[in-house]
mmCIF file of C-alpha atoms in Angstrom:
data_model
loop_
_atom_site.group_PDB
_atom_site.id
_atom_site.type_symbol
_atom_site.label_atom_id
_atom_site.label_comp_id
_atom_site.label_asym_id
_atom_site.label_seq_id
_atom_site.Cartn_x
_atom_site.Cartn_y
_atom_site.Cartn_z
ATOM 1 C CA UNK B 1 0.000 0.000 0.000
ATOM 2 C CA UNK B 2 1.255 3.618 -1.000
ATOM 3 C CA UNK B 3 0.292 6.463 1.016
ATOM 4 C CA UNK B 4 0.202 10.342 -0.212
ATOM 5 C CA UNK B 5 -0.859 13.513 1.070
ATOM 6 C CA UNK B 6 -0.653 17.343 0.287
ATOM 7 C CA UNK B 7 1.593 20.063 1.906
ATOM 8 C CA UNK B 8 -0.289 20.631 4.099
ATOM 9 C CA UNK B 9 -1.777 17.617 5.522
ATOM 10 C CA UNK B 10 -5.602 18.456 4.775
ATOM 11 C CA UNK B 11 -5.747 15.720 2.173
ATOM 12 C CA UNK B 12 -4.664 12.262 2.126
ATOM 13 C CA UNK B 13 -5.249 9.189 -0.251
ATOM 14 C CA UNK B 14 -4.084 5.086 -0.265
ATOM 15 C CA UNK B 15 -3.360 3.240 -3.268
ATOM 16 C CA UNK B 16 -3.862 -0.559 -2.388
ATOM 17 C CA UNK B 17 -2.853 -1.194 -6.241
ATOM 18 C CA UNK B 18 0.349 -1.233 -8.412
ATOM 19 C CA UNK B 19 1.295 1.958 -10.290
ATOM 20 C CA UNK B 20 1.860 2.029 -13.731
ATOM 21 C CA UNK B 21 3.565 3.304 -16.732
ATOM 22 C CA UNK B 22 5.559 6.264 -14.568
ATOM 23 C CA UNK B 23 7.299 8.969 -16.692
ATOM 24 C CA UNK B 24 7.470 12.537 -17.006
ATOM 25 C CA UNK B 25 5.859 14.652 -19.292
ATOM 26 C CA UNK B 26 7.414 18.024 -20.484
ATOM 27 C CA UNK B 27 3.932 19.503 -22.135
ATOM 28 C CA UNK B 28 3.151 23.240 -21.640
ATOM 29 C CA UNK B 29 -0.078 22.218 -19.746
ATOM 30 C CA UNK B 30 1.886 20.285 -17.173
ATOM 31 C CA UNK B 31 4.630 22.594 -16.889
ATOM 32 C CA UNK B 32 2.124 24.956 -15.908
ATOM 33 C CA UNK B 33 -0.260 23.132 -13.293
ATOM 34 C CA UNK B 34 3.088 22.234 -11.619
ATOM 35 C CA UNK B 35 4.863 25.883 -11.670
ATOM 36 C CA UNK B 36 7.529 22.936 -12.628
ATOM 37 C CA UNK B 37 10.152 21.575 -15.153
ATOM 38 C CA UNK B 38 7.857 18.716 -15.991
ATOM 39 C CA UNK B 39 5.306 16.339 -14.457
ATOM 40 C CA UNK B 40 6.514 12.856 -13.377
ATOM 41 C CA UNK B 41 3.058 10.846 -13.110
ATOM 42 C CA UNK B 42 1.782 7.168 -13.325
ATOM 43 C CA UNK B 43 -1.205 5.482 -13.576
ATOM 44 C CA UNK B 44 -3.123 4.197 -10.679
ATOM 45 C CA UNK B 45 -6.603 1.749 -10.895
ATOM 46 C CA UNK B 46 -9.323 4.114 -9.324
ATOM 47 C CA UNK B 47 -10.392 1.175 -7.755
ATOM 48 C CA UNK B 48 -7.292 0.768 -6.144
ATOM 49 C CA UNK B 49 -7.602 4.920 -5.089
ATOM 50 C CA UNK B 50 -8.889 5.919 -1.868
ATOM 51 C CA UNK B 51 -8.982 9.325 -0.326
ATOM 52 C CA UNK B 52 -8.481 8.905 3.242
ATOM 53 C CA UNK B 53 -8.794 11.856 4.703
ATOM 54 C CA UNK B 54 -9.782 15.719 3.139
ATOM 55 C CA UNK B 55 -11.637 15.182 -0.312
ATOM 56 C CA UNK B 56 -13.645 17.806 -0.072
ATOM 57 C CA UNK B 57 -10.268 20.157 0.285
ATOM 58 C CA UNK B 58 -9.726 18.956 -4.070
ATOM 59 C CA UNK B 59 -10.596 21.582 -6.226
ATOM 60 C CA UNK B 60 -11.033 20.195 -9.479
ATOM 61 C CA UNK B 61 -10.148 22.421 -12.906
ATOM 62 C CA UNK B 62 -10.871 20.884 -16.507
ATOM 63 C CA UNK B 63 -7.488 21.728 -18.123
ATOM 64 C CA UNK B 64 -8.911 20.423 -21.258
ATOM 65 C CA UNK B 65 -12.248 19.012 -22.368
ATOM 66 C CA UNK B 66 -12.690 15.857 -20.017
ATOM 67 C CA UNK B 67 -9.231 15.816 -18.113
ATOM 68 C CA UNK B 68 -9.388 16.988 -14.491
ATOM 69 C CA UNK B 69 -6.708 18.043 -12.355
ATOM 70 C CA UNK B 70 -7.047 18.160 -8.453
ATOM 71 C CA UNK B 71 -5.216 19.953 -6.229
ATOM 72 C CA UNK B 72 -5.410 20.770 -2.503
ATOM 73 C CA UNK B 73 -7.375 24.541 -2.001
ATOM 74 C CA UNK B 74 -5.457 25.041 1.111
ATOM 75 C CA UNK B 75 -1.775 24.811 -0.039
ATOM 76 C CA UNK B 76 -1.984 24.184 -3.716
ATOM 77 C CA UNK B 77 -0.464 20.546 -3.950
ATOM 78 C CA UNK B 78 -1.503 18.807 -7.279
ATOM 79 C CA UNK B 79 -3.046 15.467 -6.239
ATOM 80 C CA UNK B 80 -4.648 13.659 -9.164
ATOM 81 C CA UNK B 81 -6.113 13.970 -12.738
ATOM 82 C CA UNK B 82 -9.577 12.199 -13.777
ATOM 83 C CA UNK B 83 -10.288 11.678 -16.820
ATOM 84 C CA UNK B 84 -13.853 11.591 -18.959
ATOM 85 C CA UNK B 85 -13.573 9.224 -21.634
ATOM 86 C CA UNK B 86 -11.739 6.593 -18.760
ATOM 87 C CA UNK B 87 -12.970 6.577 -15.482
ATOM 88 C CA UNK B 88 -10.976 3.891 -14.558
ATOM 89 C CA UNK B 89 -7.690 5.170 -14.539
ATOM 90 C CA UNK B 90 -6.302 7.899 -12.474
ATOM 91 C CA UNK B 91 -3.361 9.919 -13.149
ATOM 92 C CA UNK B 92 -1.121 10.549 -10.146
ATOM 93 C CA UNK B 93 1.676 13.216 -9.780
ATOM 94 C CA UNK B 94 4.244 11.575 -8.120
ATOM 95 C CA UNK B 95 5.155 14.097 -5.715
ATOM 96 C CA UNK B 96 2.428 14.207 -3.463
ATOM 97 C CA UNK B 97 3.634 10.338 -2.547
ATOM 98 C CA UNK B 98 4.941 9.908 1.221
ATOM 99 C CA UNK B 99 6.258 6.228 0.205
ATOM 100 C CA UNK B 100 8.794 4.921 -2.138
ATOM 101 C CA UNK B 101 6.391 3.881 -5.229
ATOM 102 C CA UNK B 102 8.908 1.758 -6.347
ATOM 103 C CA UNK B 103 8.466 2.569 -9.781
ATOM 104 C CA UNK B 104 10.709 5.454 -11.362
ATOM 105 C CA UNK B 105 9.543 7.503 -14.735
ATOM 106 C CA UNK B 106 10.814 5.221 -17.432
ATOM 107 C CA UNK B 107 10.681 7.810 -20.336
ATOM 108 C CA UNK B 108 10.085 11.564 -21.408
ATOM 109 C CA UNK B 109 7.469 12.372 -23.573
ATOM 110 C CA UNK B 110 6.145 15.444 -25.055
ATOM 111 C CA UNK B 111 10.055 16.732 -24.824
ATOM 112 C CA UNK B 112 9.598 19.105 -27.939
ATOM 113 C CA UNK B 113 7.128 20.938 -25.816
ATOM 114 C CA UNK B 114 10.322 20.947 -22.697
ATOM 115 C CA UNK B 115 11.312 24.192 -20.771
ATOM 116 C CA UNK B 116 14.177 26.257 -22.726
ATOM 117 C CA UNK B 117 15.980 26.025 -19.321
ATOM 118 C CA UNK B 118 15.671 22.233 -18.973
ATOM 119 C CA UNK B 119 18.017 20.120 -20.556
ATOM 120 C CA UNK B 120 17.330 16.444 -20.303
ATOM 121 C CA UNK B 121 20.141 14.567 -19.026
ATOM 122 C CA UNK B 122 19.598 11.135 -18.486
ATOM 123 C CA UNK B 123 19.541 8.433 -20.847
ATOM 124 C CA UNK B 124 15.503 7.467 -20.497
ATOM 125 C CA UNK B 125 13.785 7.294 -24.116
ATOM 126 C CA UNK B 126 12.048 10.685 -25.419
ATOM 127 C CA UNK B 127 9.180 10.886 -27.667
ATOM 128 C CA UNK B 128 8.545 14.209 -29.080
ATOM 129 C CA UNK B 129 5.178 13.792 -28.192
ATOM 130 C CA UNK B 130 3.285 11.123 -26.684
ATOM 131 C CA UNK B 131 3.872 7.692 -28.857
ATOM 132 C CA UNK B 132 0.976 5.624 -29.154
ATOM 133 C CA UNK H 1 10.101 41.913 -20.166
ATOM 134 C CA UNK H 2 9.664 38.462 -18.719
ATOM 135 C CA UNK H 3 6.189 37.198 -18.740
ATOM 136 C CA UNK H 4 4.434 34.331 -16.812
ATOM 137 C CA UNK H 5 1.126 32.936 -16.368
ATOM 138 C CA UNK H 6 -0.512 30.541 -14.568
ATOM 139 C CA UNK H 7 -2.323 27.201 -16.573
ATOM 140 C CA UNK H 8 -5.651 28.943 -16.788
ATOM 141 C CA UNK H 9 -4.552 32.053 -17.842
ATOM 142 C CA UNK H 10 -6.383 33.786 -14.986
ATOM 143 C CA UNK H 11 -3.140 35.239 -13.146
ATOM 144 C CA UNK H 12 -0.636 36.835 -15.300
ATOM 145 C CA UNK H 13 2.400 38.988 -14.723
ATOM 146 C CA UNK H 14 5.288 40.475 -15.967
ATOM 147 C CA UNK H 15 8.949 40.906 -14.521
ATOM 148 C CA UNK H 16 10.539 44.243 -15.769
ATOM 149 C CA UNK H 17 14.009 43.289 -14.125
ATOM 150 C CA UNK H 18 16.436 40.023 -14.702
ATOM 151 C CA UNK H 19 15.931 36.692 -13.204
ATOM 152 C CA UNK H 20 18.950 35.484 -11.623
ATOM 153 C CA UNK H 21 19.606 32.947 -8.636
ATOM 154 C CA UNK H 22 18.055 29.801 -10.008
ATOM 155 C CA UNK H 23 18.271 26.629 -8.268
ATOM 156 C CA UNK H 24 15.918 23.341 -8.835
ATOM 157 C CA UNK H 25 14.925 22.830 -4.733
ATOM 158 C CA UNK H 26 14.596 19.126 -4.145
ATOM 159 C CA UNK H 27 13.403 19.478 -0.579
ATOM 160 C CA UNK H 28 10.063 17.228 0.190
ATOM 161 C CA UNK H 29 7.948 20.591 0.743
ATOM 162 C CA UNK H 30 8.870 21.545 -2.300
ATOM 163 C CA UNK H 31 7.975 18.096 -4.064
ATOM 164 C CA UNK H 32 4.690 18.359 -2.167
ATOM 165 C CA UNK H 33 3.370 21.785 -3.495
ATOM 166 C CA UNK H 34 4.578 21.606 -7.364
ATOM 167 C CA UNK H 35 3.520 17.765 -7.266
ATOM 168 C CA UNK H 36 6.617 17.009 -8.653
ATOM 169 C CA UNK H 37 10.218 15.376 -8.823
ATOM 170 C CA UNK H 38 11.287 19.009 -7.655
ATOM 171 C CA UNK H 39 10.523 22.695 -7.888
ATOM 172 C CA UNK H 40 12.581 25.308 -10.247
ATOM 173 C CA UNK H 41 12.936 28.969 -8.786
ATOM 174 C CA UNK H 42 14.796 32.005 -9.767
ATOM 175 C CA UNK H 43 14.627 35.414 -8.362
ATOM 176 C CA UNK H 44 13.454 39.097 -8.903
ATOM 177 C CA UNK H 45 13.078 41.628 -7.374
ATOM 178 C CA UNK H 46 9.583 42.741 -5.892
ATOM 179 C CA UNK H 47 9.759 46.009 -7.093
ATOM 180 C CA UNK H 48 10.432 44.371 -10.773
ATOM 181 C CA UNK H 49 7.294 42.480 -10.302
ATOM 182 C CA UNK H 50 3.651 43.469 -11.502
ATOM 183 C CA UNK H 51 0.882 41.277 -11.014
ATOM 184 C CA UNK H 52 -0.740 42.097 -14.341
ATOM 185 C CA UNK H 53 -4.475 40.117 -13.989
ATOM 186 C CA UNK H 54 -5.873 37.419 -11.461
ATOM 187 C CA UNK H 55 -4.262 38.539 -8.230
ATOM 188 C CA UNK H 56 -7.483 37.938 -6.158
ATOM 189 C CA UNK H 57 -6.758 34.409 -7.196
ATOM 190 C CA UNK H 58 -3.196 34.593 -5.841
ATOM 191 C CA UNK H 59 -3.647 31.655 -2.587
ATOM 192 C CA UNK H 60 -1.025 32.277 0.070
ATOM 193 C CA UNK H 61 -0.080 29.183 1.669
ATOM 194 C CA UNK H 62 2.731 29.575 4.846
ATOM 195 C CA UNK H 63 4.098 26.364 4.779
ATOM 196 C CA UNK H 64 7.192 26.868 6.863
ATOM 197 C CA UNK H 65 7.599 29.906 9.707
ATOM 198 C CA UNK H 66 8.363 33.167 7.358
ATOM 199 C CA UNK H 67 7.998 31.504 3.832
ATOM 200 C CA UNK H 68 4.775 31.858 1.964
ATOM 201 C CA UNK H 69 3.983 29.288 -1.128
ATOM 202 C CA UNK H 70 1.131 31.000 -3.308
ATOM 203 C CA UNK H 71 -0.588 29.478 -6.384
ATOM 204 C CA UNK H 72 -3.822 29.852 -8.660
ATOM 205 C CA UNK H 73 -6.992 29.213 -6.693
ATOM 206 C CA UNK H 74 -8.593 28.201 -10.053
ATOM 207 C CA UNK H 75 -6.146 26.437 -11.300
ATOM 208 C CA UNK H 76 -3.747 25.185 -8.787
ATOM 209 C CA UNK H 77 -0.548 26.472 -10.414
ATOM 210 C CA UNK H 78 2.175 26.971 -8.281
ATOM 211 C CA UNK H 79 3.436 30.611 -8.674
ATOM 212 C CA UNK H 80 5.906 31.865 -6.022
ATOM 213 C CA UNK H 81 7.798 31.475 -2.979
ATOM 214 C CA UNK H 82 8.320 34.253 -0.762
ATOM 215 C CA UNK H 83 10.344 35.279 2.779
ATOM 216 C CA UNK H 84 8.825 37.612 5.071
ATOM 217 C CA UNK H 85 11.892 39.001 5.849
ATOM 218 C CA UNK H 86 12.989 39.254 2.389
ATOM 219 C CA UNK H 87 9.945 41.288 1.142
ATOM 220 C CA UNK H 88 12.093 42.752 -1.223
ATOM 221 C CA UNK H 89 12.872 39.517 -3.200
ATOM 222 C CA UNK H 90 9.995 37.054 -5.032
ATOM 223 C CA UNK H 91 11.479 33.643 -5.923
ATOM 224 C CA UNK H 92 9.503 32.709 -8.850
ATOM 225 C CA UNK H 93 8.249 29.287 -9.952
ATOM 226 C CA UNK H 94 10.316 28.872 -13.432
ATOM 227 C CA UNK H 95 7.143 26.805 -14.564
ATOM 228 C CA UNK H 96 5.091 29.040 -15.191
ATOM 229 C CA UNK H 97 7.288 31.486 -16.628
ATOM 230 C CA UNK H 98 5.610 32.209 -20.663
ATOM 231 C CA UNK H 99 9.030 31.375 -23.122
ATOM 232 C CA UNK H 100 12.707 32.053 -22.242
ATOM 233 C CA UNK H 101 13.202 33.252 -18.592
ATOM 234 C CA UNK H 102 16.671 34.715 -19.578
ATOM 235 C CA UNK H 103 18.253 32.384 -17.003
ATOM 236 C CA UNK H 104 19.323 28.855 -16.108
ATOM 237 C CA UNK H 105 19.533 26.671 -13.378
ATOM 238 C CA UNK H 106 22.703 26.392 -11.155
ATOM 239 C CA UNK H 107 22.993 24.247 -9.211
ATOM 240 C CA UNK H 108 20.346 21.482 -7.011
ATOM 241 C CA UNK H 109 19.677 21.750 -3.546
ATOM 242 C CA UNK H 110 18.366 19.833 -0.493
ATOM 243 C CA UNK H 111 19.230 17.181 -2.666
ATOM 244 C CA UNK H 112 19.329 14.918 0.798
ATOM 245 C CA UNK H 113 15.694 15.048 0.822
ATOM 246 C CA UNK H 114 15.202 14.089 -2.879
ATOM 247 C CA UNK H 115 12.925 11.526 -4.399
ATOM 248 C CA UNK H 116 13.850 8.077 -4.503
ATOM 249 C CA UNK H 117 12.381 8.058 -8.033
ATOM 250 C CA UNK H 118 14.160 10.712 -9.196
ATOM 251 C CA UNK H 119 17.722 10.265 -10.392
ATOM 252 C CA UNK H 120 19.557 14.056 -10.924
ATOM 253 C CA UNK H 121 22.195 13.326 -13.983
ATOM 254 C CA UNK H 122 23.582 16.535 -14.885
ATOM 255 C CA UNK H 123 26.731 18.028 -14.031
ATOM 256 C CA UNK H 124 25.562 21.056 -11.927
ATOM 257 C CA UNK H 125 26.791 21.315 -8.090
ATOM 258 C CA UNK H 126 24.702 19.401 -5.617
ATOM 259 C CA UNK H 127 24.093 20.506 -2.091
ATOM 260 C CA UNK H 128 22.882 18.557 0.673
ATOM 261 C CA UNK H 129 20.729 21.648 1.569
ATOM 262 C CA UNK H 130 21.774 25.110 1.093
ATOM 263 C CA UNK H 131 24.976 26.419 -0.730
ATOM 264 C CA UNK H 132 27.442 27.166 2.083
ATOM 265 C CA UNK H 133 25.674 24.937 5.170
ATOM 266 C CA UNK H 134 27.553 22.888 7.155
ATOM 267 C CA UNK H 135 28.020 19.423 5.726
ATOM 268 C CA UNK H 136 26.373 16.821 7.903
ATOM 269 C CA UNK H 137 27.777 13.303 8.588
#
């Protein structure tokens, strides 16, 4: 089980599941929810999602027809994205994690959207966008 | 001119001065608010910076004694990072920064309290916490 909560402790969540496909994306839109270089994310079963403690603290915004992304009202900590067309899937910043996931981003994608003052570095695969 | 807006477009401002100081911060409160591997700040000065739309949606958050966090109320996006007793000095998020900030990154720090999933692989300096603190056994 994975544990994760916000900055400021209003929210927490469990994930009783395995995460999957981590990596980070370098898209404007994620640059820009996380004030960040990029977002490193993974996908988690919403069955396998449970907020624990502070839900109602998750301000939702529709960053672009059908994706939702949550984050904390009080303190501004991105928590999760929800998607319309699957509502089976979460997507899950990794940052808000208190626990080791175990899982590290195994590729870049959407790197010819990727901050002028970011160079990649490492030797993890890049897609230009996001490969299908 | 350096320009910056938030995801929704609702907050928007402009920097009149240089950016300079930047650092990716790897502590965990810094993971925590952007969400991510780590946060990216550089710094201007207060008088340089003019909140141009949106600043009733400007959220304060004080998540240490003296430093405010602040982000988008609409949109969550993390925005600044500020000392009260540095009021002349806004450390701003480099994400949300619209096209070339003029600056790059220098070095990592708190890199003690980094992510376990996050390896850093570039050449810049690497400091346990701040540039200049005593190294800890």
């Amino acid at each position: 089980m994975l544990s994760g909560s916000c900055l400021c402790g209003g929210v927490r969540y469990q994930i009783d599941g395995a995460l999957s496909g981590a990596l980070n994306c370098h898209c404007s839109m994620c640059r820009k929810a996380h004030g960040a270089a990029f977002r490193s994310r993974a996908g988690v079963r919403a069955t396998d999602f449970h907020w624990v403690q502070g839900e109602e603290l998750v301000t939702w915004y529709e960053t672009s027809p059908g994706t939702h992304r949550g984050f904390c009202r009080a303190c501004g900590t991105k928590l999760l994205s929800r998607f319309d067309f699957d509502p089976s899937v979460y997507g899950l910043p990794l940052g808000a994690l208190d626990d080791d996931p175990g899982v590290k981003p195994a590729r870049h994608v959407f790197v010819a959207f990727k901050a002028p003052w970011f160079e990649i570095t490492d030797t993890l695969p890049q897609h230009p966008e996001l490969p299908r | 001119m350096i320009r910056g807006s938030c995801l929704c477009a609702e907050v928007r401002f402009e920097i009149s001065g240089a950016l300079t100081g930047s650092s990716h911060c790897h502590c965990a409160m810094c993971r925590k608010a952007h969400g991510a591997a780590f946060g990216t700040y550089a710094a201007a000065n207060a008088s340089d910076f003019h909140v141009i739309s949106g600043a009733d949606r400007i959220t304060r958050y004080r998540s240490s004694p003296g430093v405010v966090r602040t982000f988008c109320s609409r949109c969550g996006s993390t925005l600044q990072w500020l000392r009260e007793s540095k009021p002349d000095l806004v450390d701003v998020a480099l994400g949300v920064i619209d096209g070339d900030p003029g600056v790059r990154p220098s070095s990592h720090i708190f890199v003690g309290s980094k992510a376990p999933w996050h390896e850093i692989t570039d050449g810049l300096p690497q400091h346990a916490t701040r540039p200049g603190a005593p190294q800890q056994n």
